[in-house]
Amino acid sequence: MVEYTDIDRLAISTIRLLAVDAVSKANSGHPGAPLGMAPAAHVLLRHMRMNPKNPDWINRDRFVLSNGHACALLYSMLHLTGYDFSIEDLKQFRQLNSKTPGHPEFELPGVEVTTGPLGQGISNAVGMAIAQANLAATYNKPGFTLSDSYTYSFLGDGCLQEGVSSEACSLAGHLQLGNLIAIYDDNKITIDGDTDVSFTEDVLKRYEAYGWEVLTVENGNEDLDAISKAIEKAQQSKDKPTLIKMSTVIGFGSLHAGSHAVHGAPLKADDVKQLKKKFGFDPEQSFVVPQEVYDFYQKNVAEPGAKLNAQWDKLFEEYQQKHQQLGQDLARRLSGKLPENWCSKLPTYAPKDGAIATRKLSEITLENIYAELPELIGGSADLTPSNLTRWKEAVDFQPPSSGLGDYSGRYIRYGIREHGMGAIMNGISAFGANYKPFGGTFLNFVSYAAGAVRLAALSGHPVIWVATHDSIGLGEDGPTHQPIETLAHFRAIPNLGVWRPADGNEVSAAYKSALESKHTPHIIALSRQNLPQLEGSSVEKALKGGYVLQDVANPDIVLVATGSEVSLCVEAAKILKDKHVNARIVSLPDTLTFDKQSEEYKLSVLPDRIPILSVEVLSTAGWSKYAHQSFGLNRFGASGKAADVFKMLDFVPEGVASRAEKTIAFYKGREVDSPLRTAF
Amino acid sequence: MVEYTDIDRLAISTIRLLAVDAVSKANSGHPGAPLGMAPAAHVLLRHMRMNPKNPDWINRDRFVLSNGHACALLYSMLHLTGYDFSIEDLKQFRQLNSKTPGHPEFELPGVEVTTGPLGQGISNAVGMAIAQANLAATYNKPGFTLSDSYTYSFLGDGCLQEGVSSEACSLAGHLQLGNLIAIYDDNKITIDGDTDVSFTEDVLKRYEAYGWEVLTVENGNEDLDAISKAIEKAQQSKDKPTLIKMSTVIGFGSLHAGSHAVHGAPLKADDVKQLKKKFGFDPEQSFVVPQEVYDFYQKNVAEPGAKLNAQWDKLFEEYQQKHQQLGQDLARRLSGKLPENWCSKLPTYAPKDGAIATRKLSEITLENIYAELPELIGGSADLTPSNLTRWKEAVDFQPPSSGLGDYSGRYIRYGIREHGMGAIMNGISAFGANYKPFGGTFLNFVSYAAGAVRLAALSGHPVIWVATHDSIGLGEDGPTHQPIETLAHFRAIPNLGVWRPADGNEVSAAYKSALESKHTPHIIALSRQNLPQLEGSSVEKALKGGYVLQDVANPDIVLVATGSEVSLCVEAAKILKDKHVNARIVSLPDTLTFDKQSEEYKLSVLPDRIPILSVEVLSTAGWSKYAHQSFGLNRFGASGKAADVFKMLDFVPEGVASRAEKTIAFYKGREVDSPLRTAF
């Protein structure tokens, strides 16, 4: 039972004023939510087990500020409890190159995930709770509770309205994630004004419908005991996540408290002054922290946390003695290393192995490697038999009471929730312990999750999208399902691997790249239709992102392609050869990886002096980096048998060959440089 | 009170078998939902007022098949009731160039919107209900009920799990859309198996939480009276949308009824035969329609519908006599025409008008034109004061009982629901009556709505996204908010206008293009920061999508840019001029429009023989169509004052000038063709 006294109130005032000062100094930012949520933040800190000197301690309680714009609050919390944030850092809030950017970023100490885009943080928190449940079920043993951490999240009306959070929270209720506790800042204010203008649903009823426990705190501005009791009650529910609806006044203490004016603009100078006076601080001073507040957090948060961390270290040492296999494995995962030689299990292929759809090759790969990688945790957005994402012996990640699996399971039935799946994967990855999440859907519907995909790239979460049905090759489902702009979109996102493997060797390379990645998410685009194993392909070559598949002496043209179009080019090259036109064939399974190779290597693949034609049955946007001319698809697809659609759009060997000839004619008599050469 | 007899059951069997036969003939498709939902489809037809000979009758009841994969059902319904679908069309199901593609498409007679991507259809239906309520509130007069149509939707577990539908349905409850009736095909089956594996929430409770009326039908397979009563009860609730949870067996009648095997693959031949026998049909015949079924639908649906349509026509004629102004206006809208001379209200600017943020110029434009265009209905995803999307005298679209507005209002508070907003806009547009919806958010968060944006382009809904805060120019909010890949993504979607106006004249051009568009959605990317009015710009020139802003004799280089970078290039050109380097400046506010100009015109803007450098502080992907070299941003942004961020990334006049010089040097001594020239 935590007791609250004057020092708690002083700490809360300190948090409030630090946040307000940071926003005022930057003349930019959001003071309202920090003022409203400071009491809850302080009470939560008194319940959280964390070690500011070791932000990566695996069994720490985690806190996600889903309403990331309130980060002046978060930075204050982190500074006061002893994370690596100085007062000077707070003064540099929202300034270029500071440690305190306008929305919290994953790489900062104590920041669990990047937030700002609404709905993401709470959905990440669901992922963290999944990872924690899985870690506990996998490694905990009698007398050795290595994992029992909670995942806490603050969220506001914005996050609650976003569809991604609806998806993730519905799943969280189904999965009975008892260690997930969300505090909803019910302040009735959004940018457009009172929530009455657009958000009048019964939030608690909705969350009950999801299977959550719902609690209320009437006065989140001042009633520390009520907030405290709610958190403790939430901690007790082991088979339901909890939503605590906590009513606050946005901008509590400000002259404009309760209005949307305090949401996203600094308080006026006189308002700040009266606020400071109201809280017993000197109105002429800024960034003030009474020493007793530092001492208090040291004594009540930092030191206990460090002690618990040390105890955990000792426990884990003993665990490694008593449960050697599991202990070794967890130690390996905590060091961020994959098992030695895991990739010896990646299958390799030769042309005689016949034509197989790359989605099927992906399934075979997963079947081969899942047992090597306990950190691999996959799923599909309700397309398992189409994505082929589940190994035969998989145990589904389900609450044991469901009879459908248990928490040690590594296959997640995400449901028809692509965006939720993406944000959950980001959370699973962010949790630590080397978790490698993958999620399947149709390539076209990865676009539903664009917000989460972008954050994975921005933050550096090495999640994996298994994206099947990657072109008009999917046939009859038609243009609503056939990707066109999808890979152009994703290739334009920095730090996102976009693999479109052409055969089994390239699929293995894609998975090797994806699983060994520490900071780069991957999308692996896979075919529904069968594709031949290619002569000249290998895992090693594909790992360069682009390579010469088939060469000729004195090529008249270079054909560069991905996925299903590589074999198309092989066929086209035969037609050209009959006409005495020599074509080199280049496969370019991932441009991000290729871009990172040496200039020398890249120019050896896409050289000067030879016209280069790209072939990919998707948008041509972006291809000019690698080719002089591009044969692609800049219109929507059509519903029909795949072969008929390919034919109608001239994606047949003759179609490629004729465009190759036109390309050669176009550059006749002219010297071409490799497109890789740029002016700056 | 509708009574159901043998002929109804015969009709239902006919629907079922037509759908099954279509899927079997195509050897592709989804027979399960059609088998399960045929009774509901038939009962609904008996309650719907529609004229198969006039699918565009404005006061028709509308039906949206949100679970669009069940379209074999829809095509059968449309054929039987007399829409322009022949039996031969049904036989061509899922074949290339047929009238019966694998998912229903907007342009087909009787298909209200394109569905297939889950969650969209029901969200479109919310938009249709909004449009209907607005039309009624605007034009209905005593004795002249011109609009009282219902919007019906079928949806399944998939649509219910998708976040977009959560967003739209929460808003629908808030807006009290009583004429919206959704029938939930509760068949407990998804692709991954029983809904127990991932979807165990209490759906009815959630919809109650949204403020919907919820009803149940226990036996949707056979209890026609119960389905009928539920629909009639739903029709009665005037201030709540209704969700009818109707339990069915997927694949009813099949040997594999109730299993996910019948969801998405044709039934086996013997299964089809036993099904036909079970329903009293000849197992050796396919595509059979007993004449009495055709007669029944003629007598009970088509003829009454035609009569109602004729009565409406007469009523409208009388209305135009009695309420001349409104009648004229509605007649104009029904003909799809904008008011004459509306665009004389579009503001024009000269350099002396000073620097104004294009988001502000957008607001001024809306303020100028809203009164001319009663079909303009706008809103924002809770960023109204940031997007500047609301004219001063706007009446909010709200239920009258809220005291916040009424249904004649034309400003929608969408809430933090970007994807829902996008799908709702598609539905408003699809409703008819020339509705021109626009919705505001930050450019980066249009990506949250990628699924709906794509469908707008695919279907041809001329909706408008007012997308502000379009680059690192937004400053301190930082990389989570600063677009990079966003316009590259959207430009790669066919049939999507992507305008990034540089000044007030270009903003006016963007709105002219957007509002006059019949089939092309528009994204208008707008700055947060002030931008100067440009010498040489005009609405007329900008309407070509690209034009020469400033020319010189014998240019050494062409600088082509959009938005904030056009004035940056103007500054850079001054620096270059001092170095005796002559730069022509081209503004390219919309590449889609530019692409449609004559070859001659385009080459006059981007000619041969001169190196061309593009400048846009976003991804360079796609720019090679228009430039030889590209200065852009292929990394994430940063949190800081906008000027500091621009400077750090060298997006300053010197940065452009130096790259221009490097570009000239790169092509020295070489002949360059316009990038517009391609080999094929």
XYZ file of N, CA and C in Angstrom, chain A residues 28 30 94-96 101-103 105 114-118 120 158 161-163 166-167 170 174 190-192 196-202 205-206 208-210 382-385 398 404 413 415-418 444-445 447-448 450 454 457-458 476-477 479-485 489 492-494 613 619 624 629-630 634-636 638-641 644 648 659 662-663 666 670 673 677-680, chain B residues 28 30 94-96 101-103 105 114-118 120 158 161-163 166-167 170 174 190-192 196-202 205-206 208-210 382-385 398 404 413 415-418 444-445 447-448 450 454 457-458 476-477 479-482 484-485 489 492-494 613 619 622 624 629-630 634-636 638-641 644 648 659 662-663 666 670 673 677-680:
564
model
N 7.176 25.766 -28.383
C 6.527 24.759 -29.236
C 6.258 23.524 -28.398
N 3.346 20.590 -26.407
C 2.029 20.278 -25.858
C 2.080 20.251 -24.330
N 12.837 19.878 -28.336
C 12.410 20.242 -29.680
C 13.429 21.047 -30.492
N 14.686 21.046 -30.020
C 15.711 21.721 -30.818
C 16.473 20.691 -31.628
N 16.992 21.127 -32.771
C 17.681 20.213 -33.666
C 18.824 19.500 -32.945
N 13.564 15.168 -28.639
C 12.802 15.576 -29.824
C 11.315 15.733 -29.523
N 10.618 16.300 -30.488
C 9.216 16.656 -30.309
C 8.270 15.494 -30.057
N 8.689 14.290 -30.455
C 7.955 13.076 -30.100
C 9.007 12.057 -29.676
N 11.547 9.080 -29.112
C 12.132 8.169 -30.089
C 12.755 6.950 -29.418
N 8.972 4.549 -30.236
C 8.682 5.863 -30.795
C 7.174 6.030 -30.878
N 6.674 7.121 -30.346
C 5.242 7.401 -30.460
C 5.057 8.815 -31.001
N 3.831 9.168 -31.260
C 3.496 10.444 -31.885
C 2.318 10.195 -32.796
N 2.499 9.313 -33.803
C 1.360 8.888 -34.597
C 0.377 8.135 -33.698
N -0.837 8.645 -33.590
C -1.763 8.146 -32.584
C -2.201 6.705 -32.829
N -0.574 4.067 -32.096
C 0.526 3.109 -32.233
C 1.029 2.612 -30.884
N -7.392 10.439 -28.590
C -6.900 10.238 -29.951
C -6.570 8.784 -30.234
N -9.564 6.503 -30.603
C -10.378 6.587 -31.805
C -9.736 5.906 -32.996
N -8.409 5.822 -32.965
C -7.688 5.245 -34.094
C -8.001 3.755 -34.250
N -8.287 3.356 -35.459
C -8.619 1.971 -35.742
C -7.559 0.970 -35.323
N -8.083 -0.154 -31.868
C -9.247 -1.034 -31.751
C -8.855 -2.462 -32.107
N -8.099 -2.606 -33.172
C -7.670 -3.941 -33.595
C -6.813 -4.610 -32.516
N -8.758 -5.388 -29.220
C -9.665 -6.522 -29.351
C -8.869 -7.822 -29.215
N -8.930 -10.903 -26.300
C -9.021 -12.326 -26.654
C -7.857 -13.104 -26.034
N -10.158 17.371 -27.400
C -9.332 17.055 -28.559
C -9.071 18.370 -29.296
N -8.327 18.304 -30.375
C -7.947 19.535 -31.069
C -9.174 20.293 -31.563
N -10.173 19.566 -32.016
C -11.371 20.212 -32.535
C -12.316 20.701 -31.435
N -17.387 15.758 -27.180
C -18.792 15.673 -27.585
C -18.992 15.891 -29.077
N -18.037 16.539 -29.747
C -18.280 16.830 -31.173
C -18.097 15.604 -32.052
N -17.423 14.560 -31.563
C -17.175 13.435 -32.463
C -16.975 12.091 -31.768
N -16.780 12.116 -30.446
C -16.373 10.888 -29.768
C -17.247 10.702 -28.545
N -18.420 10.152 -28.774
C -19.377 10.039 -27.678
C -19.703 8.589 -27.350
N -18.882 7.680 -27.850
C -19.126 6.267 -27.543
C -18.863 6.005 -26.070
N -19.318 4.863 -25.609
C -19.081 4.435 -24.241
C -17.792 3.615 -24.244
N -17.535 0.509 -22.010
C -18.364 -0.596 -22.483
C -17.674 -1.297 -23.652
N -17.058 -0.501 -24.510
C -16.364 -1.109 -25.639
C -15.234 -2.000 -25.168
N -14.974 -3.415 -22.257
C -15.566 -4.622 -21.653
C -15.934 -5.617 -22.743
N -16.453 -5.083 -23.844
C -16.806 -5.963 -24.959
C -15.576 -6.690 -25.492
N -14.418 -6.018 -25.432
C -13.170 -6.651 -25.871
C -12.689 -7.704 -24.867
N -5.202 -13.576 -40.474
C -6.259 -14.466 -40.937
C -6.102 -14.915 -42.390
N -4.858 -15.172 -42.783
C -4.644 -15.717 -44.120
C -3.638 -16.864 -44.076
N -3.625 -17.569 -42.935
C -2.614 -18.605 -42.737
C -2.530 -19.595 -43.895
N -3.627 -20.188 -44.370
C -3.494 -21.152 -45.464
C -3.162 -20.506 -46.802
N -1.946 -18.678 -27.352
C -3.321 -18.501 -26.903
C -3.348 -18.607 -25.386
N -6.837 -23.773 -27.000
C -6.370 -23.679 -28.386
C -4.853 -23.538 -28.486
N -2.611 -15.898 -34.062
C -3.752 -15.704 -34.960
C -4.188 -14.248 -34.782
N -6.019 -12.362 -36.601
C -7.324 -11.910 -37.071
C -7.165 -10.919 -38.218
N -8.276 -10.438 -38.728
C -8.242 -9.529 -39.881
C -7.882 -8.132 -39.397
N -6.648 -7.955 -39.033
C -6.187 -6.753 -38.327
C -4.757 -6.428 -38.743
N -4.580 -6.026 -39.999
C -3.223 -5.847 -40.518
C -2.463 -4.727 -39.806
N -0.860 -6.461 -51.005
C -1.658 -5.252 -51.157
C -2.178 -4.726 -49.829
N -2.371 -5.616 -48.866
C -2.957 -5.183 -47.597
C -1.925 -4.856 -46.533
N -0.422 -2.356 -47.054
C -0.708 -0.917 -47.117
C -1.669 -0.461 -46.029
N -2.554 -1.353 -45.570
C -3.442 -1.009 -44.460
C -2.629 -0.645 -43.219
N 0.360 0.878 -43.172
C 1.435 1.805 -43.547
C 1.978 2.587 -42.348
N 5.926 2.242 -41.353
C 6.803 3.420 -41.330
C 7.536 3.549 -39.999
N 10.428 1.229 -39.642
C 11.611 1.708 -40.349
C 12.263 2.872 -39.613
N 11.432 3.798 -39.142
C 11.955 4.983 -38.446
C 12.666 4.596 -37.154
N -7.682 -14.058 -60.262
C -9.106 -13.702 -60.272
C -9.567 -12.760 -59.173
N -8.867 -12.703 -58.066
C -9.312 -11.761 -57.031
C -9.320 -10.325 -57.551
N -8.344 -6.424 -59.318
C -7.600 -5.197 -59.051
C -7.680 -4.695 -57.607
N -8.716 -5.085 -56.868
C -8.775 -4.647 -55.467
C -7.653 -5.287 -54.652
N -7.126 -6.409 -55.140
C -6.123 -7.180 -54.414
C -4.745 -7.116 -55.047
N -4.666 -6.737 -56.352
C -3.394 -6.803 -57.063
C -2.557 -5.556 -56.809
N -1.398 -5.721 -56.191
C -0.539 -4.563 -55.902
C -0.065 -3.875 -57.178
N 0.084 -2.578 -57.116
C 0.695 -1.813 -58.209
C 1.740 -0.876 -57.604
N 1.286 -0.001 -56.726
C 2.161 1.047 -56.167
C 2.919 0.568 -54.935
N 6.059 2.392 -53.047
C 5.801 3.037 -51.750
C 6.831 2.609 -50.728
N 10.434 3.600 -51.055
C 10.680 5.028 -50.801
C 10.746 5.342 -49.304
N 10.499 4.342 -48.464
C 10.643 4.535 -47.018
C 12.079 4.195 -46.642
N 12.813 5.105 -46.012
C 14.198 4.799 -45.637
C 14.242 3.625 -44.657
N 17.331 -2.327 -69.083
C 15.865 -2.345 -69.066
C 15.406 -3.081 -67.822
N 4.471 -0.885 -60.343
C 4.794 0.475 -60.754
C 6.265 0.621 -61.139
N 14.343 3.998 -62.102
C 15.355 4.712 -62.880
C 16.694 4.776 -62.162
N 15.459 2.275 -68.963
C 14.070 2.179 -69.386
C 13.407 1.136 -68.501
N 12.114 1.287 -68.298
C 11.407 0.387 -67.381
C 10.117 -0.144 -67.982
N 1.679 0.542 -64.669
C 1.274 1.806 -64.056
C -0.227 2.022 -64.181
N -0.927 0.925 -64.234
C -2.390 0.958 -64.258
C -2.857 -0.130 -63.291
N -4.121 -0.105 -62.927
C -4.633 -1.150 -62.056
C -4.748 -2.454 -62.837
N -6.555 -6.533 -63.254
C -7.845 -6.991 -63.767
C -8.152 -8.363 -63.193
N -9.448 -8.687 -63.146
C -9.874 -9.979 -62.623
C -9.954 -10.985 -63.755
N -9.197 -12.071 -63.621
C -9.217 -13.094 -64.656
C -8.163 -14.113 -64.299
N -8.074 -15.162 -65.073
C -7.011 -16.132 -64.840
C -5.664 -15.408 -64.991
N -4.129 -15.124 -68.371
C -4.829 -14.207 -69.273
C -4.459 -12.762 -68.978
N -2.689 -10.157 -71.431
C -3.338 -8.906 -71.826
C -2.399 -7.712 -71.627
N 10.443 -4.999 -76.056
C 10.845 -3.759 -75.376
C 12.350 -3.678 -75.220
N 13.541 -2.365 -78.489
C 13.259 -0.929 -78.604
C 14.243 -0.122 -77.767
N 14.598 -0.676 -76.635
C 15.564 0.020 -75.769
C 16.920 0.119 -76.453
N 16.775 2.679 -79.096
C 16.687 4.030 -78.538
C 18.061 4.596 -78.233
N 24.554 6.145 -79.161
C 24.795 7.041 -78.022
C 25.503 6.285 -76.924
N 25.755 6.033 -69.660
C 26.393 5.732 -68.393
C 25.464 4.834 -67.596
N 25.460 6.169 -61.813
C 26.276 7.387 -61.754
C 25.356 8.601 -61.643
N 25.608 9.407 -60.616
C 24.791 10.615 -60.442
C 25.699 11.840 -60.322
N 25.090 12.987 -60.531
C 25.853 14.238 -60.548
C 26.288 14.664 -59.154
N 25.528 14.208 -58.143
C 25.884 14.553 -56.762
C 25.305 13.520 -55.831
N -13.026 -20.828 -59.234
C -12.384 -19.832 -58.373
C -13.476 -19.005 -57.723
N -15.716 -17.631 -53.955
C -16.140 -17.855 -52.582
C -17.617 -18.253 -52.529
N -15.392 -13.948 -62.925
C -13.955 -14.016 -62.700
C -13.110 -14.254 -63.963
N -13.726 -14.055 -65.133
C -12.933 -14.174 -66.357
C -12.550 -12.790 -66.836
N -11.430 -12.734 -67.524
C -10.902 -11.452 -67.972
C -11.931 -10.725 -68.829
N -16.421 -9.325 -62.263
C -15.080 -9.554 -61.727
C -15.118 -10.183 -60.336
N -13.950 -10.612 -59.887
C -13.831 -11.356 -58.639
C -14.246 -10.598 -57.391
N -14.229 -9.296 -57.461
C -14.783 -8.464 -56.393
C -15.583 -7.360 -57.069
N -17.258 -4.106 -58.575
C -16.655 -2.837 -58.943
C -17.698 -1.751 -59.149
N -16.998 -0.282 -54.902
C -16.082 -1.403 -55.029
C -15.753 -1.929 -53.638
N -15.909 -3.210 -53.427
C -15.519 -3.820 -52.157
C -14.604 -5.003 -52.430
N -14.098 -5.563 -51.376
C -13.122 -6.647 -51.473
C -12.143 -6.465 -50.335
N -11.443 -5.315 -50.315
C -10.634 -4.997 -49.144
C -11.558 -4.820 -47.941
N -11.340 -5.644 -46.913
C -12.301 -5.707 -45.826
C -12.384 -4.426 -45.002
N -13.992 -1.783 -45.751
C -14.275 -0.576 -46.536
C -15.763 -0.367 -46.782
N -14.733 -10.434 -40.861
C -13.553 -9.728 -41.354
C -13.704 -8.219 -41.271
N -13.542 -6.795 -37.770
C -12.252 -6.744 -37.091
C -11.370 -5.604 -37.584
N -11.614 -5.181 -38.825
C -10.780 -4.149 -39.415
C -10.970 -2.809 -38.693
N -9.870 -2.158 -38.387
C -9.916 -0.876 -37.687
C -10.729 0.189 -38.391
N -14.255 0.106 -37.343
C -14.421 0.570 -35.963
C -14.518 2.089 -35.945
N -13.633 2.714 -36.692
C -13.642 4.183 -36.749
C -14.965 4.703 -37.310
N -18.059 3.968 -35.010
C -18.092 4.824 -33.822
C -18.677 6.180 -34.198
N -22.265 8.160 -33.080
C -22.289 9.548 -32.601
C -23.247 10.386 -33.443
N -13.680 -17.902 -40.160
C -12.776 -17.061 -40.938
C -11.766 -17.981 -41.622
N -10.853 -17.412 -42.365
C -9.924 -18.245 -43.131
C -9.082 -19.118 -42.211
N -8.686 -18.572 -41.071
C -7.852 -19.334 -40.148
C -8.659 -20.342 -39.326
N -13.267 -18.338 -32.791
C -12.711 -18.508 -31.447
C -11.199 -18.330 -31.404
N -10.524 -18.496 -32.540
C -9.055 -18.425 -32.498
C -8.557 -16.988 -32.372
N -9.381 -15.988 -32.676
C -8.849 -14.620 -32.657
C -9.894 -13.540 -32.410
N -11.179 -13.881 -32.519
C -12.211 -12.850 -32.510
C -13.302 -13.267 -31.548
N -13.056 -12.992 -30.267
C -14.003 -13.459 -29.255
C -14.646 -12.304 -28.507
N -14.530 -11.112 -29.042
C -15.140 -9.959 -28.393
C -16.663 -10.061 -28.480
N -17.330 -9.265 -27.663
C -18.791 -9.215 -27.703
C -19.174 -8.111 -28.694
N -22.179 -5.850 -27.887
C -21.887 -4.901 -26.807
C -21.053 -3.743 -27.348
N -20.118 -4.052 -28.201
C -19.285 -2.981 -28.762
C -20.140 -2.017 -29.569
N -23.327 -1.489 -29.220
C -24.110 -0.709 -28.253
C -23.270 0.432 -27.695
N -22.021 0.124 -27.414
C -21.125 1.165 -26.893
C -20.992 2.311 -27.903
N -21.037 1.972 -29.197
C -20.965 3.007 -30.228
C -22.270 3.806 -30.317
N -9.932 15.711 -36.756
C -9.565 16.377 -35.519
C -8.331 17.266 -35.617
N -8.185 17.925 -36.747
C -7.071 18.875 -36.884
C -7.565 20.172 -37.515
N -8.835 20.495 -37.257
C -9.438 21.659 -37.912
C -8.603 22.934 -37.785
N -8.167 23.309 -36.586
C -7.382 24.555 -36.507
C -5.982 24.444 -37.109
N -24.254 17.431 -37.561
C -24.440 16.776 -36.274
C -25.916 16.442 -36.116
N -25.233 20.770 -31.395
C -23.944 21.189 -31.951
C -24.031 21.481 -33.447
N -17.019 16.668 -38.145
C -15.950 16.433 -37.163
C -15.683 14.931 -37.162
N -13.196 13.231 -36.071
C -12.441 12.607 -34.991
C -11.114 12.072 -35.498
N -10.332 11.488 -34.607
C -8.994 11.000 -34.970
C -9.158 9.664 -35.676
N -9.639 9.728 -36.900
C -10.069 8.542 -37.634
C -9.774 8.710 -39.123
N -8.491 8.743 -39.487
C -8.152 9.090 -40.863
C -8.668 8.065 -41.880
N 1.373 13.314 -43.609
C 1.944 12.037 -43.209
C 0.884 11.038 -42.776
N -0.239 11.530 -42.288
C -1.254 10.610 -41.779
C -2.335 10.271 -42.782
N -1.400 8.516 -44.967
C -0.928 7.132 -45.112
C -1.716 6.151 -44.254
N -2.259 6.607 -43.148
C -3.096 5.731 -42.329
C -4.306 5.256 -43.125
N -4.381 4.620 -46.419
C -3.933 4.153 -47.731
C -4.951 3.224 -48.396
N -6.555 4.281 -52.007
C -6.392 3.409 -53.177
C -7.727 3.108 -53.830
N -9.084 5.879 -55.902
C -8.453 5.950 -57.216
C -8.943 4.835 -58.129
N -9.047 3.643 -57.586
C -9.472 2.479 -58.382
C -10.903 2.648 -58.860
N 9.194 21.229 -35.482
C 9.496 20.531 -34.222
C 8.764 19.217 -33.988
N 7.613 19.028 -34.620
C 6.935 17.744 -34.403
C 7.810 16.574 -34.847
N 10.364 13.747 -37.006
C 10.326 12.726 -38.052
C 9.100 11.830 -38.035
N 8.448 11.704 -36.878
C 7.225 10.880 -36.866
C 6.125 11.530 -37.689
N 6.230 12.833 -37.909
C 5.190 13.585 -38.601
C 5.618 14.070 -39.985
N 6.945 14.124 -40.240
C 7.431 14.725 -41.481
C 7.390 13.717 -42.627
N 8.079 11.766 -46.021
C 9.234 11.532 -46.893
C 8.755 10.775 -48.135
N 8.209 9.582 -47.888
C 7.826 8.696 -48.986
C 6.416 8.982 -49.508
N 4.647 7.555 -52.919
C 3.610 6.525 -52.771
C 2.375 6.893 -53.568
N 2.437 7.009 -57.317
C 2.524 5.689 -57.951
C 1.164 4.984 -58.005
N 0.140 5.589 -57.423
C -1.209 5.029 -57.529
C -1.856 5.613 -58.775
N -2.320 4.784 -59.701
C -2.947 5.316 -60.914
C -4.192 6.118 -60.561
N 17.106 19.503 -63.358
C 17.282 19.128 -61.944
C 15.969 19.328 -61.216
N 10.990 12.286 -50.912
C 11.672 11.220 -51.647
C 11.865 11.586 -53.113
N 10.473 8.487 -58.444
C 9.469 8.915 -59.414
C 9.860 10.159 -60.185
N 12.522 10.856 -61.887
C 13.295 10.688 -63.112
C 12.439 10.770 -64.361
N 18.469 14.721 -62.904
C 19.030 14.563 -61.565
C 18.004 15.090 -60.575
N 18.041 14.549 -59.362
C 17.033 14.923 -58.375
C 17.639 15.267 -57.028
N 15.876 11.489 -48.924
C 15.671 10.043 -48.881
C 16.059 9.486 -47.525
N 15.933 10.312 -46.526
C 16.172 9.916 -45.140
C 15.033 10.522 -44.330
N 14.872 10.071 -43.097
C 13.842 10.651 -42.257
C 14.263 12.046 -41.813
N 13.852 15.459 -38.939
C 14.409 15.689 -37.609
C 13.547 16.715 -36.877
N 13.605 16.653 -35.547
C 12.822 17.578 -34.733
C 13.654 18.819 -34.435
N 13.146 19.963 -34.832
C 13.864 21.201 -34.594
C 13.111 22.316 -35.282
N 13.569 23.515 -35.106
C 12.938 24.619 -35.821
C 13.080 24.343 -37.330
N 16.160 25.485 -39.102
C 17.351 24.708 -38.747
C 17.387 23.384 -39.498
N 20.164 22.157 -42.122
C 20.954 20.950 -41.880
C 20.942 20.035 -43.098
N 24.059 22.181 -56.481
C 23.691 20.942 -57.167
C 23.335 21.207 -58.627
N 26.619 21.239 -60.347
C 27.143 19.879 -60.509
C 26.406 19.146 -61.614
N 25.134 19.429 -61.728
C 24.355 18.792 -62.779
C 24.828 19.251 -64.150
N 28.029 17.624 -64.948
C 27.869 16.196 -65.207
C 27.538 15.924 -66.666
N 27.889 16.457 -73.378
C 26.998 15.363 -73.791
C 25.648 15.921 -74.175
N 18.608 14.138 -73.871
C 17.231 14.209 -74.314
C 16.366 14.578 -73.117
N 11.177 11.638 -73.116
C 11.327 10.721 -74.250
C 11.676 9.334 -73.726
N 10.874 8.348 -74.121
C 11.134 6.979 -73.684
C 11.216 6.056 -74.895
N 11.797 4.888 -74.663
C 12.018 3.939 -75.753
C 10.725 3.262 -76.196
N 9.738 3.187 -75.256
C 8.472 2.557 -75.617
C 7.363 3.102 -74.719
